PDB file of C-alpha atoms in Angstrom:
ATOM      1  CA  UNK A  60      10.120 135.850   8.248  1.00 39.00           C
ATOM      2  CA  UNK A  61      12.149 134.861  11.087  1.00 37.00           C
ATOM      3  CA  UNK A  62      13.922 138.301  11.396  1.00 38.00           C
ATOM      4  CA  UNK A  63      10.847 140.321  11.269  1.00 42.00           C
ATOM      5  CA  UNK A  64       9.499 138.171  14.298  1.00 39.00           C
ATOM      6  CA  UNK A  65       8.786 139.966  17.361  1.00 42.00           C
ATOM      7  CA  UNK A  66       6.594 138.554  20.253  1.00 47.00           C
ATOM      8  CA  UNK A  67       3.374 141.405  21.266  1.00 48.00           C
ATOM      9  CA  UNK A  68       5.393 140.479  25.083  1.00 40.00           C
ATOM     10  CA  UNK A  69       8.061 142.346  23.763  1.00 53.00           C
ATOM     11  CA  UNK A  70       7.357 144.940  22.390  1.00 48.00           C
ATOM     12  CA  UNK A  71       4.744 145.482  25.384  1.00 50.00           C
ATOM     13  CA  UNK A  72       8.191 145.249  27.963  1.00 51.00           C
ATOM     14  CA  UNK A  73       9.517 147.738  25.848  1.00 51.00           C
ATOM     15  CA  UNK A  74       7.044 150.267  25.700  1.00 52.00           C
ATOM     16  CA  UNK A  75       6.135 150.187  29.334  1.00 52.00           C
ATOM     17  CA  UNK A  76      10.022 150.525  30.806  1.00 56.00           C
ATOM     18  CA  UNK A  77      10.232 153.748  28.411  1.00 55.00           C
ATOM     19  CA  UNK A  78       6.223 154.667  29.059  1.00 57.00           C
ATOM     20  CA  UNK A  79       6.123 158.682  30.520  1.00 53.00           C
ATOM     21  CA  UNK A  80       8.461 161.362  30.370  1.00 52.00           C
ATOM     22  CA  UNK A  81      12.758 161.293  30.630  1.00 50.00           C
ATOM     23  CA  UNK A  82      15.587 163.601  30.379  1.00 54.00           C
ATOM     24  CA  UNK A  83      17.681 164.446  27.649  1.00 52.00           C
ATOM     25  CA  UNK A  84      21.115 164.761  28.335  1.00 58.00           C
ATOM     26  CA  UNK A  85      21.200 168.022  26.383  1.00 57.00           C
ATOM     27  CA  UNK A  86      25.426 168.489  26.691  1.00 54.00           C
ATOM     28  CA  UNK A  87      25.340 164.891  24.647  1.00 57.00           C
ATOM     29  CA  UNK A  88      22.783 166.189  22.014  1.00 52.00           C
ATOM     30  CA  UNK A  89      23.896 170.030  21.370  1.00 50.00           C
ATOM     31  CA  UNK A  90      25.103 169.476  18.093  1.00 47.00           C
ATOM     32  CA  UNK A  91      25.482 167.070  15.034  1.00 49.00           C
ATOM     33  CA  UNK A  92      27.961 164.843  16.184  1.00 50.00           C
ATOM     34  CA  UNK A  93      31.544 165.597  14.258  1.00 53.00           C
ATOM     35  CA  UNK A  94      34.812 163.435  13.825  1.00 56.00           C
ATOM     36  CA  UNK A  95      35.467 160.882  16.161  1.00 60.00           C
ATOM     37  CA  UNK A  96      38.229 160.283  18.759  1.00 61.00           C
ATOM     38  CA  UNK A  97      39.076 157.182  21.203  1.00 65.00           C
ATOM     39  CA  UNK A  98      40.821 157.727  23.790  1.00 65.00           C
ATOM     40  CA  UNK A  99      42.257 155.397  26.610  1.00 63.00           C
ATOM     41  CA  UNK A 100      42.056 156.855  29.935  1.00 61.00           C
ATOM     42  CA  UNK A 101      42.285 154.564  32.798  1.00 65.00           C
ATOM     43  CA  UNK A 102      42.992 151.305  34.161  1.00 67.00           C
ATOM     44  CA  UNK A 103      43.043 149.944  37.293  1.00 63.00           C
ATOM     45  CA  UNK A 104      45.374 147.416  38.769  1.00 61.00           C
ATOM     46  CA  UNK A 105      44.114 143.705  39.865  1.00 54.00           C
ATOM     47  CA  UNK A 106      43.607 144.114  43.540  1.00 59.00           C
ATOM     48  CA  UNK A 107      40.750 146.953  43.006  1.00 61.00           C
ATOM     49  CA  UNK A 108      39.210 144.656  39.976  1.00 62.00           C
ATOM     50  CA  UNK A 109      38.819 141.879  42.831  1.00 61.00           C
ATOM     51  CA  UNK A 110      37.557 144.592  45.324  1.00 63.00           C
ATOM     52  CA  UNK A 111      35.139 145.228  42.361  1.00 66.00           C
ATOM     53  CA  UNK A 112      33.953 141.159  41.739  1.00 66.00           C
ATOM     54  CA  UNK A 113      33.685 140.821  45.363  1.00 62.00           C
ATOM     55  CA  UNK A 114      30.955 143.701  45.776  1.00 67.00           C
ATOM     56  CA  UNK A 115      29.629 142.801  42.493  1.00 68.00           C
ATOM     57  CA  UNK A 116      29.156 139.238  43.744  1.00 70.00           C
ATOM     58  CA  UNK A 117      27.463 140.310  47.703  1.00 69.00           C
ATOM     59  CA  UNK A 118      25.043 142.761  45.585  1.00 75.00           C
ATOM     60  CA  UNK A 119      24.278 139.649  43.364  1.00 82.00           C
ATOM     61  CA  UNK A 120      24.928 141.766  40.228  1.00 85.00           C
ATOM     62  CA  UNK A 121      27.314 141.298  37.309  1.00 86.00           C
ATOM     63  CA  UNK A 122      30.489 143.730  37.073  1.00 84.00           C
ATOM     64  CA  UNK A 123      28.419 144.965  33.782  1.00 89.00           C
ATOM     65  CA  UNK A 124      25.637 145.943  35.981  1.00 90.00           C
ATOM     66  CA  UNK A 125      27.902 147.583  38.724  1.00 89.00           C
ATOM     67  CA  UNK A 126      29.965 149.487  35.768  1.00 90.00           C
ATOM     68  CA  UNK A 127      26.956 150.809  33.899  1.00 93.00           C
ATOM     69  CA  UNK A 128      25.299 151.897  37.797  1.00 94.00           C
ATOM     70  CA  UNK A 129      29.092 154.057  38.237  1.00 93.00           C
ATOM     71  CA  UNK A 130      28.256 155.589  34.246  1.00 94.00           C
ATOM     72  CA  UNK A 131      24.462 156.508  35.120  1.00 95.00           C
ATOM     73  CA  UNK A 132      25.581 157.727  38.076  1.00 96.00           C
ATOM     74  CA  UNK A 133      28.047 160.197  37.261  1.00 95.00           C
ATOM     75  CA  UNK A 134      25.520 161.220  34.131  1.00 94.00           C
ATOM     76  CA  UNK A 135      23.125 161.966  36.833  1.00 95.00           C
ATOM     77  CA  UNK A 136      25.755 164.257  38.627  1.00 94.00           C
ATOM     78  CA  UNK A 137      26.949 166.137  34.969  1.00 92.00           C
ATOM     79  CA  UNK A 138      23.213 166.935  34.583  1.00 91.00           C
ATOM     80  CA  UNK A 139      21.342 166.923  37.478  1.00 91.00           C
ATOM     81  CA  UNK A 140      18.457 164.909  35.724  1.00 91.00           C
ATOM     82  CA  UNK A 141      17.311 161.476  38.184  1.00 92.00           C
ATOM     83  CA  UNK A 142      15.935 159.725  35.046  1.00 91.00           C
ATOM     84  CA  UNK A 143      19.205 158.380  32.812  1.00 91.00           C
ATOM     85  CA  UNK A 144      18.961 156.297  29.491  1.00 91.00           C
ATOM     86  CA  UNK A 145      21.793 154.359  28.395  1.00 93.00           C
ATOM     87  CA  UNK A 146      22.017 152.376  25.088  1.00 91.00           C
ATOM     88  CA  UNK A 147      23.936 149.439  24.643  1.00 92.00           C
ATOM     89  CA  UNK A 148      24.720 146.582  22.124  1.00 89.00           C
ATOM     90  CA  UNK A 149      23.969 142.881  22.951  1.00 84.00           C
ATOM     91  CA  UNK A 150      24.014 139.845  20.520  1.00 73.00           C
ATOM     92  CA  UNK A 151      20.800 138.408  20.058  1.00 61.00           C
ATOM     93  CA  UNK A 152      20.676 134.768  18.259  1.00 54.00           C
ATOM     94  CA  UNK A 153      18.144 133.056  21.369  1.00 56.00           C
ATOM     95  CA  UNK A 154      15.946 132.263  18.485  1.00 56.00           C
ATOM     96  CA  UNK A 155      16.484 128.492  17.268  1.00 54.00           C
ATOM     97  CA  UNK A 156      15.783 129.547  13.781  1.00 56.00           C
ATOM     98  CA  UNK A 157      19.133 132.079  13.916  1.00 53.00           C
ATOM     99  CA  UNK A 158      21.874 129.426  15.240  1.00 55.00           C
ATOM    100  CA  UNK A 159      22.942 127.648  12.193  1.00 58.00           C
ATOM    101  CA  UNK A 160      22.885 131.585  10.136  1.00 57.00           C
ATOM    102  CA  UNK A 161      25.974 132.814   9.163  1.00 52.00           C
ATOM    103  CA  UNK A 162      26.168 137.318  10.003  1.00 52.00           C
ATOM    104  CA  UNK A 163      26.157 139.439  12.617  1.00 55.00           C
ATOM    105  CA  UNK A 164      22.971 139.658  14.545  1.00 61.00           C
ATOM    106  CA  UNK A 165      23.545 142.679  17.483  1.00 75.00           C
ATOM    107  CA  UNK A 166      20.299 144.567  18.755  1.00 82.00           C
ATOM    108  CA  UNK A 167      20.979 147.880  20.858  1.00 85.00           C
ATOM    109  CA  UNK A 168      18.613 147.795  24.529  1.00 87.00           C
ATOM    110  CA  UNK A 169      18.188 150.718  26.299  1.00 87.00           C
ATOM    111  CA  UNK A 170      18.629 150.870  30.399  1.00 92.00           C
ATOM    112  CA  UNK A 171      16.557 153.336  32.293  1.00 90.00           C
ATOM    113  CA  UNK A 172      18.466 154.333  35.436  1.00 93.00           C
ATOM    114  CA  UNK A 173      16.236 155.369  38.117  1.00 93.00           C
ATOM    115  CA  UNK A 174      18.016 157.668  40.790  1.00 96.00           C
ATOM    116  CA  UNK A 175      14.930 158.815  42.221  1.00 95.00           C
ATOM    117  CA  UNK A 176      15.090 159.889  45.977  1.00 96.00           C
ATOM    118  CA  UNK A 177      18.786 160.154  45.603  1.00 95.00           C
ATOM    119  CA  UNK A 178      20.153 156.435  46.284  1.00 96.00           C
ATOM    120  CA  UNK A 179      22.503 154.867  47.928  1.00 94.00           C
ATOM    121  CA  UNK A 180      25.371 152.750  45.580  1.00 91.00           C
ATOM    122  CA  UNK A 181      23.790 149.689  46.719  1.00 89.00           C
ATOM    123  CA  UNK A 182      19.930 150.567  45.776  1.00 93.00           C
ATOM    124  CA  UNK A 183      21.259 151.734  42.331  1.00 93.00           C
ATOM    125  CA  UNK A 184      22.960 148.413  41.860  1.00 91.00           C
ATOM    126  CA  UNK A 185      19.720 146.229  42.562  1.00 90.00           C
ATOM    127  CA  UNK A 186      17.406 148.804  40.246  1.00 93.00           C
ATOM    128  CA  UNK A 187      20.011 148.460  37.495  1.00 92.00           C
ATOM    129  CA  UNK A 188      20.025 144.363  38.389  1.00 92.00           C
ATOM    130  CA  UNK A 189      16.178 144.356  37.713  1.00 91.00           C
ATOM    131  CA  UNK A 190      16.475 146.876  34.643  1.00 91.00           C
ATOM    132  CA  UNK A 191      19.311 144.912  33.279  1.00 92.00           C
ATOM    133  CA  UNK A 192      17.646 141.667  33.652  1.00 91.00           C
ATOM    134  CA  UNK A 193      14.224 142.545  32.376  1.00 89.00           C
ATOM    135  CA  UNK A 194      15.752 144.321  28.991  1.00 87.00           C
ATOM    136  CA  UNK A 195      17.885 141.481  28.152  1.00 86.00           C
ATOM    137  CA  UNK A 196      14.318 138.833  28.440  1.00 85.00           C
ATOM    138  CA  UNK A 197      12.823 141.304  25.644  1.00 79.00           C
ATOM    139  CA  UNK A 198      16.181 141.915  23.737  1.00 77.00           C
ATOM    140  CA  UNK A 199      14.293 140.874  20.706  1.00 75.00           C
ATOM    141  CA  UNK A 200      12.661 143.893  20.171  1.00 75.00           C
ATOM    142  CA  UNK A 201      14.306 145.882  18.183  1.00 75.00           C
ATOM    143  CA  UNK A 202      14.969 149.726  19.088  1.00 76.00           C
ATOM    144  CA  UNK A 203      13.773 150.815  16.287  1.00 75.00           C
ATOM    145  CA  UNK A 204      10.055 149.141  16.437  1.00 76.00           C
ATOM    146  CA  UNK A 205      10.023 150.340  20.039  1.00 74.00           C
ATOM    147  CA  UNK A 206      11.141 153.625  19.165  1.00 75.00           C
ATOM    148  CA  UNK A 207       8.075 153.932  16.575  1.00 76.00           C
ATOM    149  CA  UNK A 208       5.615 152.700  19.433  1.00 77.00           C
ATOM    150  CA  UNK A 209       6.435 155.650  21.755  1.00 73.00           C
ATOM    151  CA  UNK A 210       6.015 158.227  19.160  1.00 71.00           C
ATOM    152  CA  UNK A 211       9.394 160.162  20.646  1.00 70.00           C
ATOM    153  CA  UNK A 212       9.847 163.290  18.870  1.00 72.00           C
ATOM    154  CA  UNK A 213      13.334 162.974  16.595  1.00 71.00           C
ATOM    155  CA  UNK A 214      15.372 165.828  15.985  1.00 70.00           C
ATOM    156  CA  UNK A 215      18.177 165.977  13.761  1.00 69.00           C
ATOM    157  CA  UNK A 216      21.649 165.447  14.956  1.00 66.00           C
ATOM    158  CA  UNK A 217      20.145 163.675  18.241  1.00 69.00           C
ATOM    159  CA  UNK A 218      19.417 160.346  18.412  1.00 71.00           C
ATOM    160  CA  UNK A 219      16.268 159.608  20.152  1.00 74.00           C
ATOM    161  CA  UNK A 220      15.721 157.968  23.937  1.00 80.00           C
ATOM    162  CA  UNK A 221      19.271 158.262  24.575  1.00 85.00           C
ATOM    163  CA  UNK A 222      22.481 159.890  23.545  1.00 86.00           C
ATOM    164  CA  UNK A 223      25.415 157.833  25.489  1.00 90.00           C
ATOM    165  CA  UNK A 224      26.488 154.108  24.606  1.00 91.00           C
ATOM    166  CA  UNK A 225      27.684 151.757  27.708  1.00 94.00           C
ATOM    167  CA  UNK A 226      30.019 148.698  26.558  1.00 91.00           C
ATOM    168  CA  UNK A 227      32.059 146.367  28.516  1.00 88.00           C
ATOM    169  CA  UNK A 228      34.223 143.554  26.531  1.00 83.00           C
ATOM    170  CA  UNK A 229      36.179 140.631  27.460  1.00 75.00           C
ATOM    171  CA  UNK A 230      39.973 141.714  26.332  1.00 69.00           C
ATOM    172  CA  UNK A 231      41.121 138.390  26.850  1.00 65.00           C
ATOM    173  CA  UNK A 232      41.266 135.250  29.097  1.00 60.00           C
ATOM    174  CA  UNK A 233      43.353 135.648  32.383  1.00 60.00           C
ATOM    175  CA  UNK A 234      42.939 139.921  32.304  1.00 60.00           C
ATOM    176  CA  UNK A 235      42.178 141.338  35.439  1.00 62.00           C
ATOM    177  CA  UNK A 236      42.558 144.941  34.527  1.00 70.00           C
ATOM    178  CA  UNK A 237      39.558 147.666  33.454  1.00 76.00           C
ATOM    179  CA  UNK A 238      40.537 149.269  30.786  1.00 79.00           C
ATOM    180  CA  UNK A 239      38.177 152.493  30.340  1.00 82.00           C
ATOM    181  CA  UNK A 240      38.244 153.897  26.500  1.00 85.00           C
ATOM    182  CA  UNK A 241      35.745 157.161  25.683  1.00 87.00           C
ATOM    183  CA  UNK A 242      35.089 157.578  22.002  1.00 87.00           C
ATOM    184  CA  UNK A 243      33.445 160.954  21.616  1.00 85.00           C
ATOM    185  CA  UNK A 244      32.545 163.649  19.010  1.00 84.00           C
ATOM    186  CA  UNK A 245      35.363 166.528  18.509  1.00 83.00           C
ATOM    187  CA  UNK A 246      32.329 168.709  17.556  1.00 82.00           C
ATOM    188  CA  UNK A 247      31.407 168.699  20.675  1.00 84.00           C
ATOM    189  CA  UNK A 248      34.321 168.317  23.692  1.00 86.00           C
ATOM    190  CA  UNK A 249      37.401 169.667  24.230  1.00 88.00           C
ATOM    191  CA  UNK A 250      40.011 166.560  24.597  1.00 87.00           C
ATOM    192  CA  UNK A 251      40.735 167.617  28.303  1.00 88.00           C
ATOM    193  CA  UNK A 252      37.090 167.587  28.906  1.00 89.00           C
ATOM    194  CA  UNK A 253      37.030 164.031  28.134  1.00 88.00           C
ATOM    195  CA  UNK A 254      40.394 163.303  30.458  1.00 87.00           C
ATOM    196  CA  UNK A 255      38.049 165.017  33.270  1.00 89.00           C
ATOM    197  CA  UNK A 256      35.420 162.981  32.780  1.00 90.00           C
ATOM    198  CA  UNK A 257      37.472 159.596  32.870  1.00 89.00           C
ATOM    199  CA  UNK A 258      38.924 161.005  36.245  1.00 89.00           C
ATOM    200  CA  UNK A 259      35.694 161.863  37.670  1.00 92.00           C
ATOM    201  CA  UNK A 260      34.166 158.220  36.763  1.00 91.00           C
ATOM    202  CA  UNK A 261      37.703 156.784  38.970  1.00 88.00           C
ATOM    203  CA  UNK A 262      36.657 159.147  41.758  1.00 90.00           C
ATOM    204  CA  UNK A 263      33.315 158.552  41.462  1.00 92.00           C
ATOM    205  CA  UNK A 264      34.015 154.611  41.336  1.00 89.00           C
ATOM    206  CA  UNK A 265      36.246 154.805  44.195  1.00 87.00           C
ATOM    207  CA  UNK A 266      33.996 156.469  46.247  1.00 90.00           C
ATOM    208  CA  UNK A 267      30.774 154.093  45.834  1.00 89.00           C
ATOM    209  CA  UNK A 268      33.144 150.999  46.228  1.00 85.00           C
ATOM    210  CA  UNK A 269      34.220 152.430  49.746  1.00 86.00           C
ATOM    211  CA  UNK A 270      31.371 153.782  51.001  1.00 90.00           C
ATOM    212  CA  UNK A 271      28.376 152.070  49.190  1.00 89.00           C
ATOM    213  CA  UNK A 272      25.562 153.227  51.467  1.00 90.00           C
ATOM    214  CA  UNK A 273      26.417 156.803  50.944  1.00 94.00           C
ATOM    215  CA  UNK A 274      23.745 158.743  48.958  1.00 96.00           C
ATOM    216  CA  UNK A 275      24.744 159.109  45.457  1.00 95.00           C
ATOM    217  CA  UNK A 276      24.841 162.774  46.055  1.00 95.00           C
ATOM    218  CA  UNK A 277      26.811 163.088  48.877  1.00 95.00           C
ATOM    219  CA  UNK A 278      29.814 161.191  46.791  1.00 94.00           C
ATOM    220  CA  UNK A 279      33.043 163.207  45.617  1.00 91.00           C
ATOM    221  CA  UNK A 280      33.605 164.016  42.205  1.00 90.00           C
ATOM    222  CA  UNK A 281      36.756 165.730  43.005  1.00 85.00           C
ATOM    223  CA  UNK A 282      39.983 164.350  42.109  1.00 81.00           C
ATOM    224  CA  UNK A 283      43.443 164.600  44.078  1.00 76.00           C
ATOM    225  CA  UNK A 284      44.802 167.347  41.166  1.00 77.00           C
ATOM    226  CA  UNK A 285      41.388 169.307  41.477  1.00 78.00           C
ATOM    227  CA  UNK A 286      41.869 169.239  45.146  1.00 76.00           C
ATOM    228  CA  UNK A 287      45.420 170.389  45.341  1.00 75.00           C
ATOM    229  CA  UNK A 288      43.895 172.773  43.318  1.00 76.00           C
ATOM    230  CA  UNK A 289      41.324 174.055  45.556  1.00 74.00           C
ATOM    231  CA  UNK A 290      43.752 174.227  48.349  1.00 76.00           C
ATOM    232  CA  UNK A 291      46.129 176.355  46.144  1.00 74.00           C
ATOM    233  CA  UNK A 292      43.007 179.027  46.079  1.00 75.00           C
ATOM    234  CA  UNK A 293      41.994 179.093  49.375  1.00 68.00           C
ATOM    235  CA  UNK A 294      45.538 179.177  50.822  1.00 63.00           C
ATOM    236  CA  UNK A 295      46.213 182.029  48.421  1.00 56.00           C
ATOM    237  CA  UNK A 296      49.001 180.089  46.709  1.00 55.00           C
ATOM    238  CA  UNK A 297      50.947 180.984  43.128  1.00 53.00           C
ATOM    239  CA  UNK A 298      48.104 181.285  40.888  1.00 46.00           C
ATOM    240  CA  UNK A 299      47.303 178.287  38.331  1.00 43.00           C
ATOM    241  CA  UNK A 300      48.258 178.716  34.711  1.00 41.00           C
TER     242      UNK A 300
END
């Protein structure tokens, strides 16, 4: 039938982009995944969101693509691993047959971040640009038939070729403002960890947008608080509760 169609092209693209070995981002797939929590962490005002289009726009990349390069990238830094896989949704009615069908019809890709030879913002951005593009061409294979092709080993309480979601929706016509909102397991971080995180991806965000030729490596994680921090220590200041 028309659901069960899949071109050989397809499933071909999606067995060579996941072809060979890639890292497991093993703080993501220590244990069964528990309760849920969303949280709301950041947003950032208009003038940075423009700062953001305008780079997006000179690296001829989508703000999707630029986003997902800033999440890879600070996955990279958690784990040390240059070899990231990201999942993430994408609506998938390109086939003339599915138009006039009534139901939701959402396939999940995965995007393989290559930060081989540690790279700068901008060489991430234009791998991610040919990733992106070449997984959404063959977004009508379905995860699961690819998943079966490259025989990946499943363990339970993991979910196999990747264990982190990327997202990014329209909130509404005339918004300007990134909203960033981390739903994670309970079973496996602490609430503040999560806070951390968010303010790590704003450093880490600042820090490409202002110096985009940097090596990803050479980019501060370290937020004003942690800082202050850090300066409390070495000054020998009042110690930190």
């Amino acid at each position: 039938g028309v659901l069960q169609a899949v071109s050989d092209f397809d499933m071909a693209a999606g067995r060579d982009r996941f072809d060979g070995e890639y890292d497991v981002l093993e703080a993501m797939a220590a244990a069964a995944p528990g309760h849920a929590l969303s949280l709301s962490l950041m947003q950032r005002d208009q003038d940075t969101d423009q700062w953001k289009r305008i780079l997006a726009r000179a690296e001829q990349a989508t703000m999707f693509m630029l986003l997902l390069s800033v999440f890879q990238a600070l996955l990279v830094r958690y784990s040390g691993d240059s070899d990231i896989v990201v999942g993430s949704p994408v609506a998938n009615r390109r086939m003339v047959e599915l138009e006039s069908l009534v139901g939701l019809f959402v396939n999940t890709i995965a995007l393989r971040g290559d930060f081989s030879g540690d790279p700068s913002f901008r060489e991430v951005i234009a791998r991610n640009r040919s990733h992106v593009l070449h997984a959404l061409e063959n977004a009508e294979a379905p995860l699961e038939r690819v998943l079966e092709k490259l025989n990946i080993e499943r363990a339970p309480g993991r979910t196999p070729l990747f264990q982190t979601m990327f997202v990014l929706q329209n909130v509404g016509v005339g918004s300007s403002s990134l909203i960033c909102v981390i739903d994670y397991s309970t079973d496996l971080f602490l609430e503040s960890t999560i806070v951390r995180m968010a303010e790590h991806f704003e450093a880490l965000l600042d820090g490409m947008l202002k110096h985009p030729a940097l090596p990803i490596s050479q980019l501060s994680l370290t937020t004003g608080n942690e800082r202050a921090e850090l300066l409390s220590l070495g000054d020998g200041g009042p110690a930190l509760a």
